[in-house]
Amino acid sequence: MLSSLEIRDMLLIDRLELTFRPGLNALTGETGAGKSILLDALGFALGWRGRAVRPRAGAAHGEVTAVFDIAANPAARKLLEEAGLAAGDELLLHRSISSEGRRTLRINDRRASVETLRALADCLVSLHGQQDDRGLLDASGHRRILDGFAGLTGDVQAVRQAWQAWRQAREDLEVAQAALEQARREEDYLRHAHDELERLDPQPDEEASLDARRRLMRAAAKIGEDVSRALAAIGPEGAEGRLADALRWIESAAGAAEERLDPVLAALGRALDETAEAQAGIERMLEALAFEPAELERLEERLFALRALARKHGVSPGELPALRGELARRLAALEGSAEDLDRLRRALQEAETAHARAAGALHERRCAAAARLDEAMARELAPLKLEHARFCTLVSPTEPGPEGCDSVVFHVATSPGAPAGPLNRIASGGELSRFLLALRVCLRAGQGGRVMIFDEIDRGVGGATADAVGRRLERLAGAAQVLVVTHAPQVAARAAHHWRVEKQVRGGETFSRVVPLSAEARIDEIARMLAGDTVTDAARAAARALLAG
């Protein structure tokens, strides 16, 4: 709901604050009084294109602030959350324009983009006029409108999910076919590379082990002699023998030494044990250094082969075993690709069938809904003096898509025997307004918390037809806030709240202002709309009769 509209120094308005209410709100006034200025200012705040706005003459800048109650508008709240803006029950739009044309925008007191503003505007307001109702005149949105009328959101979602599954199945098959074609182009290479790795049979960590062994073997000549000398120095002919002799001598003297040599005996025993361990280590080292020259040659050949193959494939030697496994998997996939493709083709066919089934069910429901909408429109058109007109919802086949296989277009024929055609091409201005009003009445259940604005939708009609227009606007206002700019007294009399737009000259300047009307003032205004410049008692009596219903 539009709660308030504040305008500062915009066009012919210097200062204006309006508080709107639920129900039907009527704006009346003489031609040229400035009613369109209000819509232009509101359109500027909402980011509507094609609105000629500028600051008031002599003002540095103009600004418009519109406040909406969005407690019952989940779509607007969701958009605010997605844009990272505060999403409470109240939405404040503030937009200004300087005399040089610079524009600023704030949503809930934070800077925002015009794209976000326009997306919000679609959730907040629907504008209905002879040339302004893009939502109903734009054939690309007719399918969505019919789905909303019939409550087919769940059915459309099911079709959309089936479409996604179908598209995914197509993508899976295409990817598998491309991979198979690529694999077949590489088959000779894959087999050659795999056979080469199979013959070499690289093992995990083999390259590091071979490299360490190679370094040891190449160092054997240099360190072998020193290691042998060390073994001789601590062997039986060396340190071990001398320690053994010392141990025997101490043992011989220990009996007479009254345990004073016991620590010495223990130390010599430990020394002999450590010497034996060192000797064993040196012997193991000598065994490791013992090799034939041909062994080094074979080891180097193996090491160089591993490294060469790793360079060839652009990997480290340690990654060769994993590469062999990957090549084996790709070859296995190539061999099993025919079965995989058959499985994916079956899955694609099943997904296509599922989409066709869901789209077919949706098509039947759309056709049934189209018939109900046409019947509802026929009931609405007769009171609007369009009893000979025909409204037809055409549901025709189109290419499959995420919302089914249907094209939906609203066609009208304005007289018997006349060919039907699109709304905006067949109907005249006055007829178009009434068609749009009737359609909006039929679709009122899907309004979703938006404000409906009707801009002189009663133009070109009067009498009983204008009364029928007013009654339908009153019905619409029972479920949503409605603002109507009207010249028809029958329409204005149906409003729950009434404002008059008028011009005022102050200090040689012309200003537009909006005056809320009391019950008595409403009688005078409706009487003026009935009688013109001279308001008579008869006009006032007629105005009272209209207001009495």
Coordinates of C-alpha atoms in Angstrom, one line a residue:
M1 CA 0.0 0.0 0.0
L2 CA 1.2 3.5 -0.8
S3 CA 1.2 5.2 2.6
S4 CA 2.4 8.7 1.7
L5 CA 3.8 10.8 -1.1
E6 CA 5.9 13.9 -0.4
I7 CA 6.9 16.2 -3.2
R8 CA 9.3 19.2 -3.0
D9 CA 10.0 21.7 -5.8
M10 CA 9.0 19.4 -8.6
L11 CA 7.4 20.8 -11.8
L12 CA 4.5 23.0 -10.6
I13 CA 4.6 21.8 -7.0
D14 CA 6.5 23.6 -4.3
R15 CA 5.5 21.6 -1.3
L16 CA 3.0 18.7 -1.1
E17 CA 2.4 16.0 1.5
L18 CA -0.3 13.4 0.8
T19 CA -1.3 10.5 3.1
F20 CA -3.1 7.8 1.3
R21 CA -5.4 5.2 2.8
P22 CA -6.6 1.6 2.0
G23 CA -9.5 1.3 -0.5
L24 CA -10.4 3.5 -3.4
N25 CA -8.7 6.8 -3.5
A26 CA -9.9 9.3 -6.1
L27 CA -8.0 12.3 -7.6
T28 CA -10.2 14.8 -9.5
G29 CA -9.8 18.3 -10.9
E30 CA -10.2 20.3 -14.0
T31 CA -8.2 19.5 -17.1
G32 CA -4.7 21.0 -16.7
A33 CA -4.9 21.3 -12.9
G34 CA -1.9 19.0 -12.5
K35 CA -3.2 15.5 -11.9
S36 CA -0.6 14.1 -14.3
I37 CA 2.1 15.9 -12.3
L38 CA 1.3 13.6 -9.3
L39 CA 1.7 10.5 -11.5
D40 CA 4.9 11.9 -13.1
A41 CA 6.3 12.6 -9.6
L42 CA 5.3 9.1 -8.3
G43 CA 6.7 7.6 -11.5
F44 CA 10.0 9.4 -11.0
A45 CA 10.2 8.0 -7.4
L46 CA 9.5 4.5 -8.8
G47 CA 12.0 4.8 -11.7
W48 CA 9.4 4.6 -14.5
R49 CA 10.8 5.5 -17.9
G50 CA 9.3 8.2 -20.0
R51 CA 8.3 10.6 -17.2
A52 CA 9.1 14.2 -18.0
V53 CA 10.3 15.5 -14.6
R54 CA 12.4 18.5 -13.7
P55 CA 12.8 20.8 -10.6
R56 CA 10.3 23.7 -10.2
A57 CA 11.5 26.8 -12.0
G58 CA 14.1 28.6 -9.9
A59 CA 14.7 25.6 -7.6
A60 CA 18.1 24.1 -7.3
H61 CA 16.7 20.6 -7.1
G62 CA 13.4 18.7 -6.7
E63 CA 12.7 15.6 -4.7
V64 CA 10.1 13.0 -4.2
T65 CA 9.6 10.6 -1.3
A66 CA 7.2 7.7 -1.4
V67 CA 6.5 5.5 1.5
F68 CA 5.0 2.1 1.1
D69 CA 3.6 -0.4 3.6
I70 CA 5.0 -3.8 2.4
A71 CA 3.9 -6.0 5.3
A72 CA 1.6 -7.9 2.9
N73 CA 4.0 -7.8 -0.1
P74 CA 6.5 -10.7 0.3
A75 CA 7.9 -10.2 -3.2
A76 CA 9.0 -6.6 -2.4
R77 CA 10.5 -7.8 0.9
K78 CA 12.4 -10.6 -0.9
L79 CA 13.8 -8.2 -3.4
L80 CA 15.1 -5.9 -0.6
E81 CA 16.8 -8.8 1.1
E82 CA 18.4 -9.9 -2.1
A83 CA 19.7 -6.4 -2.7
G84 CA 21.1 -6.2 0.9
L85 CA 18.7 -3.5 2.0
A86 CA 16.7 -3.4 5.2
A87 CA 13.4 -5.2 4.7
G88 CA 10.9 -4.2 7.4
D89 CA 7.2 -3.5 7.0
E90 CA 7.9 0.0 5.6
L91 CA 9.7 0.9 2.4
L92 CA 11.0 4.4 1.8
L93 CA 11.9 5.6 -1.7
H94 CA 13.6 9.0 -2.0
R95 CA 14.7 10.4 -5.3
S96 CA 15.9 13.8 -6.3
I97 CA 17.0 15.7 -9.4
S98 CA 19.1 18.8 -9.7
S99 CA 18.5 21.7 -12.1
E100 CA 21.5 20.3 -14.1
G101 CA 19.8 16.9 -14.4
R102 CA 21.9 15.0 -11.8
R103 CA 19.8 12.3 -10.0
T104 CA 20.2 10.6 -6.7
L105 CA 18.3 7.6 -5.2
R106 CA 18.0 6.2 -1.8
I107 CA 16.0 3.1 -0.7
N108 CA 15.4 2.9 3.0
D109 CA 18.0 5.6 3.5
R110 CA 20.7 3.7 1.6
R111 CA 22.1 4.3 -1.9
A112 CA 20.7 1.8 -4.5
S113 CA 20.7 1.2 -8.2
V114 CA 17.9 2.2 -10.6
E115 CA 17.7 -1.4 -11.6
T116 CA 16.8 -2.4 -8.1
L117 CA 14.3 0.4 -7.9
R118 CA 12.5 -0.7 -11.1
A119 CA 12.4 -4.3 -10.0
L120 CA 10.8 -3.0 -6.7
A121 CA 8.4 -0.8 -8.7
D122 CA 7.0 -3.9 -10.5
C123 CA 6.2 -5.4 -7.1
L124 CA 4.7 -2.2 -5.6
V125 CA 2.5 -0.6 -8.3
S126 CA 0.6 -1.6 -11.4
L127 CA -0.4 1.4 -13.6
H128 CA -3.5 1.1 -15.8
G129 CA -4.2 3.6 -18.5
Q130 CA -4.9 3.7 -22.2
Q131 CA -1.2 3.5 -23.2
D132 CA 0.5 2.7 -19.9
D133 CA -0.5 -0.9 -18.9
R134 CA 2.5 -2.8 -20.2
G135 CA 1.8 -5.7 -18.0
L136 CA -1.6 -6.5 -19.7
L137 CA -0.8 -5.2 -23.2
D138 CA 2.6 -7.0 -23.4
A139 CA 1.8 -10.4 -24.9
S140 CA 5.0 -11.8 -23.5
G141 CA 3.5 -11.7 -20.1
H142 CA 0.1 -13.1 -20.9
R143 CA 1.1 -16.7 -20.1
R144 CA 2.2 -15.6 -16.7
I145 CA -1.0 -13.7 -16.1
L146 CA -3.1 -16.7 -17.1
D147 CA -1.1 -18.9 -14.8
G148 CA -1.7 -16.5 -11.9
F149 CA -5.4 -16.3 -12.6
A150 CA -5.6 -20.1 -12.5
G151 CA -3.3 -20.7 -9.6
L152 CA -0.9 -22.8 -11.6
T153 CA 2.3 -21.9 -9.8
G154 CA 2.9 -25.4 -8.6
D155 CA 2.2 -26.9 -12.0
V156 CA 4.6 -24.4 -13.7
Q157 CA 7.2 -25.3 -11.1
A158 CA 6.9 -29.0 -11.8
V159 CA 7.3 -28.3 -15.5
R160 CA 10.3 -26.1 -14.8
Q161 CA 11.9 -28.9 -12.7
A162 CA 11.2 -31.4 -15.5
W163 CA 12.8 -28.9 -18.0
Q164 CA 15.9 -28.6 -15.8
A165 CA 16.2 -32.4 -15.6
W166 CA 15.8 -32.7 -19.4
R167 CA 18.4 -30.0 -20.0
Q168 CA 20.8 -31.7 -17.5
A169 CA 20.3 -35.0 -19.3
R170 CA 21.1 -33.3 -22.6
E171 CA 24.2 -31.8 -21.2
D172 CA 25.4 -35.1 -19.6
L173 CA 25.0 -36.8 -23.0
E174 CA 26.7 -34.1 -24.9
V175 CA 29.6 -34.1 -22.4
A176 CA 29.9 -37.9 -22.6
Q177 CA 29.8 -37.8 -26.5
A178 CA 32.5 -35.0 -26.6
A179 CA 34.7 -37.0 -24.1
L180 CA 34.3 -40.1 -26.2
E181 CA 35.2 -38.3 -29.4
Q182 CA 38.2 -36.8 -27.7
A183 CA 39.2 -40.1 -26.2
R184 CA 38.9 -41.8 -29.6
R185 CA 41.1 -39.2 -31.2
E186 CA 43.7 -39.9 -28.4
E187 CA 43.2 -43.6 -28.3
D188 CA 46.5 -44.5 -30.1
Y189 CA 48.4 -42.1 -27.8
L190 CA 46.7 -43.5 -24.7
R191 CA 47.5 -47.1 -25.6
H192 CA 51.1 -46.3 -26.4
A193 CA 51.6 -44.3 -23.3
H194 CA 50.0 -46.9 -21.1
D195 CA 52.0 -49.7 -22.6
E196 CA 55.2 -47.7 -22.1
L197 CA 54.3 -47.2 -18.4
E198 CA 53.3 -50.8 -18.0
R199 CA 56.7 -52.0 -19.4
L200 CA 58.6 -49.6 -17.1
D201 CA 56.4 -50.4 -14.1
P202 CA 57.3 -47.4 -12.0
Q203 CA 56.8 -47.9 -8.2
P204 CA 55.9 -45.3 -5.6
D205 CA 58.9 -43.4 -4.2
E206 CA 61.2 -45.5 -6.5
E207 CA 63.0 -42.6 -8.0
A208 CA 64.1 -41.2 -4.6
S209 CA 65.2 -44.7 -3.4
L210 CA 67.3 -45.3 -6.6
D211 CA 68.8 -41.8 -6.4
A212 CA 70.0 -42.4 -2.8
R213 CA 71.4 -45.8 -3.8
R214 CA 73.2 -44.3 -6.8
R215 CA 74.8 -41.6 -4.7
L216 CA 76.0 -44.2 -2.2
M217 CA 77.4 -46.5 -4.9
R218 CA 79.2 -43.6 -6.6
A219 CA 80.7 -42.7 -3.2
A220 CA 81.8 -46.3 -2.3
A221 CA 85.2 -46.0 -3.8
K222 CA 86.0 -42.9 -1.8
I223 CA 84.6 -44.0 1.6
G224 CA 85.2 -47.8 1.4
E225 CA 88.9 -47.6 2.3
D226 CA 88.3 -45.4 5.3
V227 CA 85.4 -47.6 6.5
S228 CA 87.7 -50.7 6.2
R229 CA 90.4 -49.0 8.2
A230 CA 87.9 -48.1 10.9
L231 CA 86.8 -51.8 11.0
A232 CA 90.4 -52.9 11.5
A233 CA 91.0 -50.3 14.1
I234 CA 88.2 -51.5 16.4
G235 CA 88.4 -55.2 15.5
P236 CA 90.1 -58.1 17.3
E237 CA 93.4 -56.8 16.2
G238 CA 92.6 -53.3 17.3
A239 CA 90.5 -51.6 20.0
E240 CA 88.4 -54.7 20.7
G241 CA 91.4 -56.9 21.4
R242 CA 93.1 -54.3 23.6
L243 CA 89.8 -53.8 25.6
A244 CA 89.5 -57.5 26.0
D245 CA 93.1 -57.7 27.4
A246 CA 92.4 -54.9 29.7
L247 CA 89.3 -56.6 31.0
R248 CA 91.2 -59.9 31.7
W249 CA 93.9 -58.0 33.6
I250 CA 91.4 -56.1 35.7
E251 CA 89.4 -59.2 36.4
S252 CA 92.6 -60.9 37.7
A253 CA 93.3 -58.0 40.0
A254 CA 89.8 -57.5 41.1
G255 CA 89.8 -60.2 43.8
A256 CA 92.5 -58.5 45.8
A257 CA 91.2 -55.0 45.2
E258 CA 88.1 -55.5 47.5
E259 CA 85.5 -54.3 44.9
R260 CA 87.3 -51.1 44.2
L261 CA 87.8 -52.2 40.6
D262 CA 84.1 -53.2 40.1
P263 CA 83.2 -49.8 38.4
V264 CA 86.1 -50.2 36.1
L265 CA 85.0 -53.7 35.1
A266 CA 81.5 -52.4 34.4
A267 CA 82.8 -49.6 32.2
L268 CA 85.1 -51.9 30.3
G269 CA 82.1 -54.2 29.7
R270 CA 80.0 -51.3 28.3
A271 CA 82.9 -50.2 26.1
L272 CA 83.2 -53.7 24.7
D273 CA 79.4 -53.8 24.0
E274 CA 79.5 -50.4 22.2
T275 CA 82.6 -51.4 20.3
A276 CA 80.8 -54.6 19.1
E277 CA 77.8 -52.5 18.0
A278 CA 80.0 -50.1 16.1
Q279 CA 81.8 -53.0 14.5
A280 CA 78.5 -54.5 13.3
G281 CA 77.4 -51.2 11.9
I282 CA 80.7 -50.8 9.9
E283 CA 80.3 -54.3 8.6
R284 CA 76.8 -53.6 7.4
M285 CA 78.1 -50.5 5.7
L286 CA 80.8 -52.5 4.0
E287 CA 78.1 -54.9 2.8
A288 CA 76.1 -52.0 1.3
L289 CA 79.2 -50.7 -0.4
A290 CA 79.9 -54.0 -2.0
F291 CA 78.5 -54.1 -5.5
E292 CA 79.5 -55.0 -9.0
P293 CA 80.1 -52.2 -11.5
A294 CA 77.3 -53.6 -13.7
E295 CA 74.8 -53.0 -10.9
L296 CA 75.5 -49.3 -10.9
E297 CA 75.1 -49.2 -14.6
R298 CA 71.7 -51.0 -14.4
L299 CA 70.6 -48.7 -11.6
E300 CA 71.5 -45.5 -13.5
E301 CA 69.7 -46.8 -16.6
R302 CA 66.5 -47.4 -14.5
L303 CA 66.8 -44.0 -12.9
F304 CA 67.4 -42.2 -16.2
A305 CA 64.4 -44.1 -17.8
L306 CA 62.1 -43.0 -15.0
R307 CA 63.2 -39.4 -15.3
A308 CA 63.0 -39.3 -19.1
L309 CA 59.4 -40.7 -19.0
A310 CA 58.4 -38.2 -16.4
R311 CA 59.7 -35.3 -18.5
K312 CA 57.9 -36.7 -21.5
H313 CA 54.5 -36.6 -19.7
G314 CA 55.2 -33.4 -17.8
V315 CA 55.0 -34.9 -14.4
S316 CA 57.4 -35.7 -11.6
P317 CA 58.9 -39.3 -11.4
G318 CA 56.9 -39.9 -8.3
E319 CA 53.6 -39.2 -10.2
L320 CA 54.2 -41.8 -12.8
P321 CA 52.3 -44.6 -11.0
A322 CA 49.3 -42.3 -10.7
L323 CA 49.6 -41.4 -14.4
R324 CA 49.5 -45.1 -15.3
G325 CA 46.3 -45.5 -13.3
E326 CA 44.7 -42.5 -14.9
L327 CA 45.6 -43.8 -18.4
A328 CA 44.2 -47.2 -17.5
R329 CA 40.9 -45.6 -16.3
R330 CA 40.6 -43.6 -19.5
L331 CA 41.1 -46.7 -21.6
A332 CA 38.6 -48.5 -19.6
A333 CA 36.1 -45.7 -20.0
L334 CA 36.7 -45.7 -23.7
E335 CA 36.0 -49.4 -23.8
G336 CA 32.8 -49.0 -21.7
S337 CA 31.7 -45.8 -23.4
A338 CA 29.1 -47.4 -25.6
E339 CA 27.2 -48.7 -22.6
D340 CA 27.4 -45.3 -20.9
L341 CA 26.1 -43.6 -24.0
D342 CA 23.2 -46.0 -24.2
R343 CA 22.4 -45.3 -20.5
L344 CA 22.6 -41.5 -21.0
R345 CA 20.4 -41.7 -24.1
R346 CA 17.8 -43.6 -22.2
A347 CA 18.0 -41.0 -19.4
L348 CA 17.5 -38.2 -21.9
Q349 CA 14.5 -39.9 -23.4
E350 CA 13.0 -40.4 -20.0
A351 CA 13.5 -36.8 -19.1
E352 CA 12.0 -35.6 -22.3
T353 CA 9.0 -37.8 -21.8
A354 CA 8.6 -36.5 -18.2
H355 CA 8.7 -32.9 -19.4
A356 CA 6.2 -33.6 -22.2
R357 CA 3.9 -35.3 -19.7
A358 CA 4.1 -32.4 -17.2
A359 CA 3.8 -29.8 -20.0
G360 CA 0.8 -31.6 -21.4
A361 CA -1.0 -31.6 -18.0
L362 CA -0.2 -27.9 -17.7
H363 CA -1.5 -27.3 -21.2
E364 CA -4.9 -28.9 -20.3
R365 CA -5.1 -26.8 -17.2
R366 CA -4.2 -23.6 -19.1
C367 CA -6.9 -24.4 -21.7
A368 CA -9.5 -24.9 -19.0
A369 CA -8.3 -21.7 -17.2
A370 CA -8.5 -19.8 -20.6
A371 CA -12.1 -20.8 -20.9
R372 CA -12.9 -19.7 -17.4
L373 CA -11.2 -16.3 -18.0
D374 CA -13.1 -15.8 -21.2
E375 CA -16.4 -16.5 -19.4
A376 CA -15.4 -14.2 -16.6
M377 CA -14.5 -11.4 -19.1
A378 CA -17.8 -11.9 -20.9
R379 CA -19.7 -11.2 -17.7
E380 CA -17.6 -8.1 -17.0
L381 CA -17.8 -6.6 -20.5
A382 CA -21.5 -6.4 -20.8
P383 CA -22.0 -3.8 -18.0
L384 CA -19.2 -1.8 -19.5
K385 CA -21.2 -1.4 -22.7
L386 CA -19.0 -3.9 -24.5
E387 CA -21.7 -6.6 -24.7
H388 CA -21.0 -7.2 -28.3
A389 CA -17.3 -7.5 -27.8
R390 CA -15.5 -10.8 -27.5
F391 CA -12.4 -11.6 -25.4
C392 CA -10.5 -14.7 -26.3
T393 CA -7.5 -16.2 -24.6
L394 CA -5.5 -18.1 -27.3
V395 CA -3.4 -21.0 -26.1
S396 CA -1.3 -22.3 -28.9
P397 CA 1.6 -24.7 -29.2
T398 CA 5.2 -23.4 -29.2
E399 CA 8.6 -24.8 -28.7
P400 CA 9.2 -26.6 -25.4
G401 CA 10.6 -24.5 -22.6
P402 CA 10.9 -24.2 -18.9
E403 CA 7.3 -23.1 -18.6
G404 CA 5.8 -25.7 -21.0
C405 CA 4.9 -25.8 -24.6
D406 CA 2.2 -23.0 -24.7
S407 CA 2.0 -19.5 -26.1
V408 CA -0.7 -17.4 -24.5
V409 CA -2.1 -14.2 -26.1
F410 CA -5.1 -12.2 -25.3
H411 CA -7.2 -11.3 -28.3
V412 CA -10.3 -9.2 -28.6
A413 CA -13.0 -8.5 -31.2
T414 CA -15.0 -5.3 -30.6
S415 CA -18.0 -6.1 -32.7
P416 CA -19.8 -9.1 -34.1
G417 CA -18.1 -10.4 -37.2
A418 CA -15.0 -8.3 -36.7
P419 CA -11.7 -10.1 -36.8
A420 CA -10.0 -10.7 -33.4
G421 CA -6.6 -9.3 -32.7
P422 CA -4.2 -8.2 -30.0
L423 CA -5.7 -5.8 -27.3
N424 CA -3.6 -2.8 -28.1
R425 CA -4.2 -3.1 -31.9
I426 CA -7.9 -3.7 -32.1
A427 CA -9.5 -1.7 -29.3
S428 CA -9.9 2.1 -29.4
G429 CA -8.8 4.2 -26.5
G430 CA -12.0 4.1 -24.6
E431 CA -12.6 0.4 -25.4
L432 CA -9.1 -0.4 -24.4
S433 CA -9.6 1.2 -21.0
R434 CA -12.7 -0.8 -20.3
F435 CA -11.1 -4.1 -21.5
L436 CA -8.2 -3.5 -19.2
L437 CA -10.5 -2.7 -16.3
A438 CA -12.5 -5.8 -16.9
L439 CA -9.4 -7.9 -17.2
R440 CA -8.0 -6.5 -14.0
V441 CA -11.2 -7.2 -12.2
C442 CA -11.0 -10.8 -13.3
L443 CA -7.3 -11.0 -12.2
R444 CA -7.7 -9.2 -8.9
A445 CA -6.9 -12.3 -6.9
G446 CA -3.3 -12.2 -8.1
Q447 CA -2.5 -8.6 -7.1
G448 CA 0.0 -9.7 -4.4
G449 CA -0.1 -6.5 -2.3
R450 CA 0.5 -4.0 -5.2
V451 CA -1.1 -0.6 -5.5
M452 CA -3.3 -0.3 -8.6
I453 CA -3.3 3.1 -10.3
F454 CA -5.9 3.9 -13.0
D455 CA -5.1 7.0 -15.0
E456 CA -8.3 8.3 -16.6
I457 CA -9.4 4.8 -17.5
D458 CA -12.9 6.1 -17.7
R459 CA -12.1 8.5 -20.5
G460 CA -14.7 8.5 -23.2
V461 CA -17.5 6.9 -21.2
G462 CA -20.3 8.3 -19.1
G463 CA -23.7 7.5 -17.6
A464 CA -24.3 3.9 -16.8
T465 CA -21.0 2.8 -18.3
A466 CA -19.1 5.2 -16.0
D467 CA -21.1 3.9 -13.1
A468 CA -20.2 0.3 -14.0
V469 CA -16.5 1.4 -14.1
G470 CA -16.8 3.0 -10.7
R471 CA -18.5 -0.1 -9.2
R472 CA -15.7 -2.3 -10.6
L473 CA -13.0 -0.1 -9.2
E474 CA -14.8 -0.2 -5.9
R475 CA -14.8 -4.0 -6.0
L476 CA -11.1 -4.0 -6.8
A477 CA -10.4 -1.7 -3.8
G478 CA -11.9 -4.2 -1.5
A479 CA -8.8 -6.4 -1.9
A480 CA -6.1 -3.9 -2.7
Q481 CA -5.4 -0.2 -2.6
V482 CA -6.6 1.6 -5.7
L483 CA -5.8 5.2 -6.9
V484 CA -7.9 6.5 -9.7
V485 CA -7.4 9.8 -11.6
T486 CA -10.9 10.4 -13.0
H487 CA -13.1 12.9 -14.7
A488 CA -16.2 10.8 -14.2
P489 CA -18.4 11.8 -11.2
Q490 CA -19.9 8.3 -11.1
V491 CA -16.4 7.0 -10.4
A492 CA -15.4 9.7 -7.9
A493 CA -18.6 9.0 -6.0
R494 CA -17.5 5.4 -5.4
A495 CA -14.2 6.4 -3.7
A496 CA -13.7 6.0 0.0
H497 CA -11.2 8.9 0.0
H498 CA -11.3 11.9 -2.4
W499 CA -8.7 14.6 -3.3
R500 CA -9.1 17.6 -5.6
V501 CA -6.1 18.8 -7.7
E502 CA -6.2 22.5 -8.4
K503 CA -4.0 25.3 -9.7
Q504 CA -3.1 28.3 -7.6
V505 CA -1.4 31.6 -8.6
R506 CA 0.9 33.1 -5.9
G507 CA 3.2 36.0 -6.6
G508 CA 2.8 35.7 -10.3
E509 CA 3.7 32.0 -10.2
T510 CA 1.4 29.0 -10.9
F511 CA 1.4 26.1 -8.5
S512 CA -0.5 22.9 -8.3
R513 CA -1.9 21.7 -5.0
V514 CA -3.9 18.8 -3.7
V515 CA -6.8 19.3 -1.3
P516 CA -8.4 16.5 0.7
L517 CA -12.1 16.8 0.5
S518 CA -14.5 16.7 3.4
A519 CA -18.0 15.2 2.9
E520 CA -19.5 18.5 2.1
A521 CA -16.6 19.5 -0.2
R522 CA -17.1 16.2 -2.1
I523 CA -20.6 17.2 -2.9
D524 CA -19.5 20.4 -4.5
E525 CA -16.7 18.7 -6.4
I526 CA -18.9 16.0 -7.8
A527 CA -21.5 18.6 -8.6
R528 CA -18.8 20.6 -10.5
M529 CA -17.9 17.4 -12.4
L530 CA -21.6 17.0 -13.3
A531 CA -22.5 20.6 -14.2
G532 CA -19.3 22.3 -15.2
D533 CA -18.3 25.8 -14.1
T534 CA -21.8 26.7 -12.7
V535 CA -22.7 24.5 -9.9
T536 CA -26.5 24.4 -9.3
D537 CA -28.7 23.1 -6.6
A538 CA -29.8 20.4 -9.0
A539 CA -26.2 19.4 -9.6
R540 CA -25.6 19.2 -5.8
A541 CA -28.7 17.1 -5.4
A542 CA -27.5 14.8 -8.2
A543 CA -24.1 14.6 -6.4
R544 CA -25.7 13.6 -3.2
A545 CA -27.6 10.9 -5.0
L546 CA -24.4 9.5 -6.5
L547 CA -22.6 9.5 -3.1
A548 CA -25.6 7.8 -1.6
G549 CA -25.0 4.9 -4.0

